[in-house]
mmCIF file of C-alpha atoms in Angstrom:
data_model
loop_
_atom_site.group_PDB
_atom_site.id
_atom_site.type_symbol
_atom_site.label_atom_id
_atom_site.label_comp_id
_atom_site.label_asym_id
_atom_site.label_seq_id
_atom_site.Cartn_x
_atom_site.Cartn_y
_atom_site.Cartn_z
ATOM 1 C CA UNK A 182 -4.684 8.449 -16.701
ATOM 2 C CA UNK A 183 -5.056 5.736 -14.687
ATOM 3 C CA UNK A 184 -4.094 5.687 -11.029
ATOM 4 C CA UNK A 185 -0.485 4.071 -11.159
ATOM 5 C CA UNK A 186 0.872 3.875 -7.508
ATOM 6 C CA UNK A 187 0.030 3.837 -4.113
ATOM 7 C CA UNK A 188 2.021 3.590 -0.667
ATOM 8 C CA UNK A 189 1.339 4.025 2.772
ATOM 9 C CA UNK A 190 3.397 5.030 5.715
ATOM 10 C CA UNK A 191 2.605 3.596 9.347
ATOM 11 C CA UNK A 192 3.937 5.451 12.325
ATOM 12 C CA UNK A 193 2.316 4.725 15.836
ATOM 13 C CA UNK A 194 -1.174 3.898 15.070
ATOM 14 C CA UNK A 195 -0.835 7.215 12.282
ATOM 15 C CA UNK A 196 -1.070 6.398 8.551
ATOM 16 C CA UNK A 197 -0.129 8.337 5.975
ATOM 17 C CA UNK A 198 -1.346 7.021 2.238
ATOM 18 C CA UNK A 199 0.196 8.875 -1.031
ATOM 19 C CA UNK A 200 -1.173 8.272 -4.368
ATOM 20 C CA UNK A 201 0.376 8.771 -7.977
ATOM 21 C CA UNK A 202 -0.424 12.113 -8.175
ATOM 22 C CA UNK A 203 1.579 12.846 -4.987
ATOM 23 C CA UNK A 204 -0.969 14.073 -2.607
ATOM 24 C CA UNK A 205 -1.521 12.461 0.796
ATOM 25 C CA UNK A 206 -3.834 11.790 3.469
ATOM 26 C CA UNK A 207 -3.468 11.366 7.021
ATOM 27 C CA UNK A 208 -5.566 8.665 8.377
ATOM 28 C CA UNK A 209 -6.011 8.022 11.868
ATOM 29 C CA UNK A 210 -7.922 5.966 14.434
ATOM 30 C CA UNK A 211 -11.196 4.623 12.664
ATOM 31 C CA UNK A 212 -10.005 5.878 9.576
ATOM 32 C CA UNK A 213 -7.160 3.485 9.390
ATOM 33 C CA UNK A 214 -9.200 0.631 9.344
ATOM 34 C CA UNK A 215 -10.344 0.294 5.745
ATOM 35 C CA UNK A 216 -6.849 0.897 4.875
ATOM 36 C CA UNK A 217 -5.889 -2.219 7.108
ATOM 37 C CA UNK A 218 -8.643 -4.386 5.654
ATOM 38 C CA UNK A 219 -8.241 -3.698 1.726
ATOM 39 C CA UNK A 220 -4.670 -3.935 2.566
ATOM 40 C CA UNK A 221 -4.170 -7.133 4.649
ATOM 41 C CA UNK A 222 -3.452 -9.196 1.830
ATOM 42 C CA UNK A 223 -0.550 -6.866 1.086
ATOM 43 C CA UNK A 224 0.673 -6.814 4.437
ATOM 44 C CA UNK A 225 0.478 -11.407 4.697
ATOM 45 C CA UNK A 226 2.527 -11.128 1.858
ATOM 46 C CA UNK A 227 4.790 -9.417 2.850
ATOM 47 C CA UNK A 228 4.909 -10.957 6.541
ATOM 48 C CA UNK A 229 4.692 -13.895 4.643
ATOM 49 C CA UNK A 230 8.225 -13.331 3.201
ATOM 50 C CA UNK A 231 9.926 -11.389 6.231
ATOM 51 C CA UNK A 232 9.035 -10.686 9.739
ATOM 52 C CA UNK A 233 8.888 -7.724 11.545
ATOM 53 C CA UNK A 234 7.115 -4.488 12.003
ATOM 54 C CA UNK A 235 5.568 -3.280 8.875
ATOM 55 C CA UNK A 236 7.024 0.502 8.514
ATOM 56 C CA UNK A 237 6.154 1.673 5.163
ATOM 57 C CA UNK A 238 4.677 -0.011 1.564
ATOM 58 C CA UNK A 239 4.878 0.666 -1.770
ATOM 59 C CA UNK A 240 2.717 -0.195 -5.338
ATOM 60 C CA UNK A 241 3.933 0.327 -8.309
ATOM 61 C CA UNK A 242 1.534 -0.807 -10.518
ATOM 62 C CA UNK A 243 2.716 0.531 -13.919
ATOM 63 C CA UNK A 244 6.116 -1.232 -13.211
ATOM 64 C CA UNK A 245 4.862 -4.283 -11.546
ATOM 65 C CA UNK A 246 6.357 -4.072 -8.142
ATOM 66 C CA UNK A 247 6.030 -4.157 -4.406
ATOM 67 C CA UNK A 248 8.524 -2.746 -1.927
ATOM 68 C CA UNK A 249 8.199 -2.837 1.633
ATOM 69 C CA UNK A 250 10.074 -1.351 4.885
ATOM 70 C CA UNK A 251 9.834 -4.270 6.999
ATOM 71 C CA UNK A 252 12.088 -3.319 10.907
ATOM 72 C CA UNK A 253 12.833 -6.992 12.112
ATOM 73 C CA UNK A 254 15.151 -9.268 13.609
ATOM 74 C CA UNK A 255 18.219 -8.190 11.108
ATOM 75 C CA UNK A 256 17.444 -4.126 11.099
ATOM 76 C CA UNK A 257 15.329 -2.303 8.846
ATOM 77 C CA UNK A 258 15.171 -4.867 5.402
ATOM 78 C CA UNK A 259 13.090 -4.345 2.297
ATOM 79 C CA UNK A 260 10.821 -6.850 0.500
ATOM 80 C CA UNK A 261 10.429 -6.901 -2.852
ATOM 81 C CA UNK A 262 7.470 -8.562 -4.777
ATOM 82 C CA UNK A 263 7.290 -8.611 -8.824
ATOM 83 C CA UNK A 264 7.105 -10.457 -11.860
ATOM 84 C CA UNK A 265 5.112 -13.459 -11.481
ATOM 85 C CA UNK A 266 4.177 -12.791 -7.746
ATOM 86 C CA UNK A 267 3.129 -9.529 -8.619
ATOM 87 C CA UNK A 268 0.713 -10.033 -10.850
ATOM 88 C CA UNK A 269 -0.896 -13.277 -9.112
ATOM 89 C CA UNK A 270 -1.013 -11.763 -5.751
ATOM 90 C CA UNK A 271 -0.228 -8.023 -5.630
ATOM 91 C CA UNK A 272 -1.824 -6.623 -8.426
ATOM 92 C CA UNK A 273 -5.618 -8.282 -7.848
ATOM 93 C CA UNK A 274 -4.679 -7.422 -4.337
ATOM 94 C CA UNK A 275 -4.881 -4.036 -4.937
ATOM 95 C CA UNK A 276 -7.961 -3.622 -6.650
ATOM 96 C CA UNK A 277 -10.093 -3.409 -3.372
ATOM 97 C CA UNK A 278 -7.264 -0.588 -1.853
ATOM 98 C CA UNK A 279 -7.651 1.720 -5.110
ATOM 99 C CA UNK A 280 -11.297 1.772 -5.311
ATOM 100 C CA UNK A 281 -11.947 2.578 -1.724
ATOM 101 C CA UNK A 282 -9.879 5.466 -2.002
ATOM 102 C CA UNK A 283 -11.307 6.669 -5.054
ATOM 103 C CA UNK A 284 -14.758 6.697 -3.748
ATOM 104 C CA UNK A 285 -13.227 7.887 0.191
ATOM 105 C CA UNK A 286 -11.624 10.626 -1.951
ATOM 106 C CA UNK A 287 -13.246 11.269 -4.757
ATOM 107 C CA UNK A 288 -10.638 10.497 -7.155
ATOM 108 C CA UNK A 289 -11.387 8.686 -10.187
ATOM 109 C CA UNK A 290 -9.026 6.841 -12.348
ATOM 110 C CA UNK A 291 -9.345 9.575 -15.272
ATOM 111 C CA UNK A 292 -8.677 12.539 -12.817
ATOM 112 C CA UNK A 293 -6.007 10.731 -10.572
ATOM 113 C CA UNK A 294 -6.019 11.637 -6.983
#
């Protein structure tokens, strides 16, 4: 089964990235950084849409949507991204993200994370 979901967590300069199967990894300091690359098309989206600190960000890719924790100006707000959006900008988006972490973890899409 393919991997179907993906979200990451940022708390002062700690991430925390869950996959479908529900296990995570902690990801600090260097580590972080291919996380912020692969995902910084993601993140202008979302900034993109509403500004503010970027708390926490979720794929769905089975379902075709992206929800984000965004605290700005108004509070803690979500974003949400699907339908058309989705698959223009989220979905190829995510490509890069998944395979990095399949290879960083050696998950494969058949075995899920």
């Amino acid at each position: 089964m393919a991997l179907s979901s993906f979200k990451f967590h940022v708390r002062r300069g700690h991430l925390r990235l869950h996959f479908s199967s529900g296990r995570g990894h902690d990801l600090e300091g260097r580590a972080v950084m291919p996380v912020v690359a692969f995902a910084a098309d993601l993140v202008a989206e979302v900034a993109r849409r509403k500004r503010g600190r970027l708390e926490g960000l979720s794929v769905d890719l089975g379902r075709g949507i992206l929800r984000a924790t965004v605290d700005g100006k108004e509070g803690i707000e979500v974003v949400c991204i699907d339908g058309w959006d989705f698959e223009t900008v989220v979905r190829p988006s995510s490509a890069p993200l998944i395979e990095w972490a399949e290879h960083r973890f050696d998950c494969p899409l058949a075995e899920r994370c």
